[in-house]
């Protein structure tokens, strides 16, 4: 058995993740199972070896796909890998539509844009990477692979609304549809941005807003305001409060990406939209938590008879929900002003173009 293993041809596949954040997390999980998938789907008679490489910084924003492929090829040559696959969180475009992946047979490298895969990035990457390795080896006519075959686009079957585009020298690209592809790209950017991290960054704000809401519940003026305002005006107040909070977070923590020599306008717009969506999701979840807590405290603190005497009518549980609604909205507006007290690093992590130092993912990978 040892003798047979020693004489099997070895092919080294390099996985490069850059920047070392969400792409590294996906690559770490994929690398643990990639050799088995390659043996199953490409060639079981080859000894597959998977090497991991982590980029020191984000890829060049102003570089085109060809320049990125050149960078990956240089890394492949330097590390003596047979083929290299790069996973990046950089949103890429080709012909005005999102580019999901690109292979280059002559370079023996491929590039995968994780945001273009949508929220379920690991699942889609599991389908894409073996296909790309097979294609690269087939294009290179590698004699060590006896049964290498270009599977008929399993990634296309798992990630809908994408199709293949053949470029120069037989290079293959996956592009998404203009509408569904852009929606999936934005969803993937929010997923890669980890809104849960932004939610934790708003913990101090949430605590302060809850304290303000609890205090406001003790004033009968808030009770009367909630009773006088209709559902439409309460909804407007809520939306304005959440909008003010998101805007203040962006301004106070300088999260707005500006176009420049290294950041094309289209990329800056995508980064800003990803930041806005991430913060909107985080603040909306914070608001729901605040609303639930305020409703519970209101039901415990305010006796029904006292509320009926103030409103001069019978009340039920919906009145407590209305009271929690207006109180949470006003507390959110106040929380927007106090958001400058939040942890700078935690809030800045919500900016899509910002990449903090990789500390947690390496521990997670080792565990």
mmCIF file of C-alpha atoms in Angstrom, residues 157-296:
data_model
loop_
_atom_site.group_PDB
_atom_site.id
_atom_site.type_symbol
_atom_site.label_atom_id
_atom_site.label_comp_id
_atom_site.label_asym_id
_atom_site.label_seq_id
_atom_site.Cartn_x
_atom_site.Cartn_y
_atom_site.Cartn_z
ATOM 1 C CA UNK A 157 -26.264 24.051 -11.761
ATOM 2 C CA UNK A 158 -25.702 25.009 -8.121
ATOM 3 C CA UNK A 159 -25.483 28.763 -8.607
ATOM 4 C CA UNK A 160 -28.323 29.790 -10.880
ATOM 5 C CA UNK A 161 -28.356 32.535 -13.497
ATOM 6 C CA UNK A 162 -24.711 32.240 -14.572
ATOM 7 C CA UNK A 163 -23.232 31.148 -17.877
ATOM 8 C CA UNK A 164 -19.852 30.481 -19.399
ATOM 9 C CA UNK A 165 -17.972 32.924 -21.594
ATOM 10 C CA UNK A 166 -14.947 31.745 -23.585
ATOM 11 C CA UNK A 167 -12.255 34.382 -23.868
ATOM 12 C CA UNK A 168 -8.900 34.576 -25.596
ATOM 13 C CA UNK A 169 -6.717 31.445 -25.774
ATOM 14 C CA UNK A 170 -9.641 29.313 -24.646
ATOM 15 C CA UNK A 171 -9.823 30.937 -21.213
ATOM 16 C CA UNK A 172 -13.153 30.429 -19.541
ATOM 17 C CA UNK A 173 -15.147 32.819 -17.420
ATOM 18 C CA UNK A 174 -18.359 32.531 -15.452
ATOM 19 C CA UNK A 175 -20.546 35.620 -15.581
ATOM 20 C CA UNK A 176 -23.860 36.248 -13.839
ATOM 21 C CA UNK A 177 -27.048 37.705 -15.245
ATOM 22 C CA UNK A 178 -27.342 41.501 -14.945
ATOM 23 C CA UNK A 179 -30.295 41.542 -12.523
ATOM 24 C CA UNK A 180 -30.125 38.348 -10.480
ATOM 25 C CA UNK A 181 -26.340 38.421 -10.560
ATOM 26 C CA UNK A 182 -26.194 41.930 -9.080
ATOM 27 C CA UNK A 183 -28.694 41.031 -6.360
ATOM 28 C CA UNK A 184 -26.702 37.920 -5.497
ATOM 29 C CA UNK A 185 -23.477 39.947 -5.548
ATOM 30 C CA UNK A 186 -24.861 42.423 -3.008
ATOM 31 C CA UNK A 187 -26.156 39.581 -0.828
ATOM 32 C CA UNK A 188 -22.730 37.959 -1.024
ATOM 33 C CA UNK A 189 -21.010 41.215 -0.092
ATOM 34 C CA UNK A 190 -23.202 41.539 2.995
ATOM 35 C CA UNK A 191 -22.462 37.909 3.886
ATOM 36 C CA UNK A 192 -18.725 38.447 3.442
ATOM 37 C CA UNK A 193 -18.953 41.614 5.528
ATOM 38 C CA UNK A 194 -20.281 39.589 8.475
ATOM 39 C CA UNK A 195 -23.129 41.806 9.752
ATOM 40 C CA UNK A 196 -23.027 39.945 13.058
ATOM 41 C CA UNK A 197 -19.671 41.597 13.686
ATOM 42 C CA UNK A 198 -21.249 45.006 13.081
ATOM 43 C CA UNK A 199 -24.107 44.071 15.406
ATOM 44 C CA UNK A 200 -21.650 43.326 18.200
ATOM 45 C CA UNK A 201 -19.985 46.647 17.467
ATOM 46 C CA UNK A 202 -23.281 48.381 18.259
ATOM 47 C CA UNK A 203 -23.626 46.765 21.686
ATOM 48 C CA UNK A 204 -22.854 49.966 23.623
ATOM 49 C CA UNK A 205 -25.350 51.880 21.517
ATOM 50 C CA UNK A 206 -28.009 49.248 22.155
ATOM 51 C CA UNK A 207 -27.439 49.369 25.905
ATOM 52 C CA UNK A 208 -27.621 53.171 25.920
ATOM 53 C CA UNK A 209 -30.760 53.206 23.796
ATOM 54 C CA UNK A 210 -32.402 50.652 26.077
ATOM 55 C CA UNK A 211 -31.635 52.804 29.097
ATOM 56 C CA UNK A 212 -33.150 55.834 27.371
ATOM 57 C CA UNK A 213 -36.213 53.815 26.374
ATOM 58 C CA UNK A 214 -36.737 52.534 29.917
ATOM 59 C CA UNK A 215 -36.592 56.096 31.255
ATOM 60 C CA UNK A 216 -38.997 57.364 28.576
ATOM 61 C CA UNK A 217 -41.530 54.706 29.525
ATOM 62 C CA UNK A 218 -42.035 56.407 32.901
ATOM 63 C CA UNK A 219 -43.399 59.630 31.344
ATOM 64 C CA UNK A 220 -47.067 59.804 30.465
ATOM 65 C CA UNK A 221 -46.277 62.257 27.659
ATOM 66 C CA UNK A 222 -44.810 59.370 25.635
ATOM 67 C CA UNK A 223 -47.953 57.350 26.348
ATOM 68 C CA UNK A 224 -50.153 60.117 24.963
ATOM 69 C CA UNK A 225 -47.908 60.663 21.929
ATOM 70 C CA UNK A 226 -48.040 56.989 21.057
ATOM 71 C CA UNK A 227 -51.787 56.990 21.327
ATOM 72 C CA UNK A 228 -52.185 60.133 19.220
ATOM 73 C CA UNK A 229 -49.858 59.152 16.376
ATOM 74 C CA UNK A 230 -51.168 56.775 13.740
ATOM 75 C CA UNK A 231 -49.378 53.740 12.366
ATOM 76 C CA UNK A 232 -48.093 55.628 9.317
ATOM 77 C CA UNK A 233 -46.425 58.374 11.325
ATOM 78 C CA UNK A 234 -44.948 55.852 13.745
ATOM 79 C CA UNK A 235 -43.497 53.948 10.784
ATOM 80 C CA UNK A 236 -42.021 57.168 9.383
ATOM 81 C CA UNK A 237 -40.428 57.979 12.748
ATOM 82 C CA UNK A 238 -38.945 54.479 12.889
ATOM 83 C CA UNK A 239 -37.487 54.697 9.369
ATOM 84 C CA UNK A 240 -36.089 58.170 10.045
ATOM 85 C CA UNK A 241 -34.509 56.944 13.274
ATOM 86 C CA UNK A 242 -32.830 53.970 11.604
ATOM 87 C CA UNK A 243 -31.722 56.118 8.662
ATOM 88 C CA UNK A 244 -30.249 58.706 11.006
ATOM 89 C CA UNK A 245 -28.389 55.990 12.885
ATOM 90 C CA UNK A 246 -26.872 54.455 9.727
ATOM 91 C CA UNK A 247 -25.937 57.881 8.343
ATOM 92 C CA UNK A 248 -24.357 58.964 11.604
ATOM 93 C CA UNK A 249 -22.326 55.755 11.870
ATOM 94 C CA UNK A 250 -20.997 56.276 8.344
ATOM 95 C CA UNK A 251 -20.105 59.928 8.928
ATOM 96 C CA UNK A 252 -18.786 59.624 12.485
ATOM 97 C CA UNK A 253 -16.551 56.666 11.695
ATOM 98 C CA UNK A 254 -15.565 57.701 8.163
ATOM 99 C CA UNK A 255 -16.950 54.580 6.500
ATOM 100 C CA UNK A 256 -17.702 56.187 3.126
ATOM 101 C CA UNK A 257 -15.436 54.902 0.350
ATOM 102 C CA UNK A 258 -14.299 57.689 -1.983
ATOM 103 C CA UNK A 259 -13.242 57.062 -5.590
ATOM 104 C CA UNK A 260 -9.546 57.604 -6.159
ATOM 105 C CA UNK A 261 -6.505 56.415 -8.065
ATOM 106 C CA UNK A 262 -6.706 52.948 -6.492
ATOM 107 C CA UNK A 263 -10.507 52.688 -6.233
ATOM 108 C CA UNK A 264 -12.541 53.065 -9.452
ATOM 109 C CA UNK A 265 -15.939 54.788 -9.094
ATOM 110 C CA UNK A 266 -17.911 51.605 -9.819
ATOM 111 C CA UNK A 267 -16.005 49.713 -7.137
ATOM 112 C CA UNK A 268 -16.452 52.568 -4.646
ATOM 113 C CA UNK A 269 -20.214 52.513 -5.280
ATOM 114 C CA UNK A 270 -20.330 48.761 -4.633
ATOM 115 C CA UNK A 271 -18.280 49.122 -1.460
ATOM 116 C CA UNK A 272 -20.571 51.880 -0.158
ATOM 117 C CA UNK A 273 -23.707 49.943 -1.008
ATOM 118 C CA UNK A 274 -22.332 46.884 0.773
ATOM 119 C CA UNK A 275 -21.513 49.026 3.817
ATOM 120 C CA UNK A 276 -24.999 50.592 3.861
ATOM 121 C CA UNK A 277 -26.726 47.204 3.565
ATOM 122 C CA UNK A 278 -24.553 45.704 6.312
ATOM 123 C CA UNK A 279 -25.219 48.572 8.712
ATOM 124 C CA UNK A 280 -28.928 48.616 7.832
ATOM 125 C CA UNK A 281 -29.221 44.909 8.641
ATOM 126 C CA UNK A 282 -27.269 45.310 11.892
ATOM 127 C CA UNK A 283 -29.284 48.330 13.045
ATOM 128 C CA UNK A 284 -32.578 46.674 12.095
ATOM 129 C CA UNK A 285 -31.740 43.640 14.241
ATOM 130 C CA UNK A 286 -30.673 45.982 17.063
ATOM 131 C CA UNK A 287 -34.006 47.805 16.740
ATOM 132 C CA UNK A 288 -35.958 44.537 16.979
ATOM 133 C CA UNK A 289 -34.039 43.576 20.119
ATOM 134 C CA UNK A 290 -34.676 47.041 21.571
ATOM 135 C CA UNK A 291 -38.368 46.863 20.653
ATOM 136 C CA UNK A 292 -38.814 43.454 22.283
ATOM 137 C CA UNK A 293 -37.019 44.550 25.447
ATOM 138 C CA UNK A 294 -38.973 47.803 25.643
ATOM 139 C CA UNK A 295 -42.299 46.025 25.189
ATOM 140 C CA UNK A 296 -41.440 43.597 27.988
#
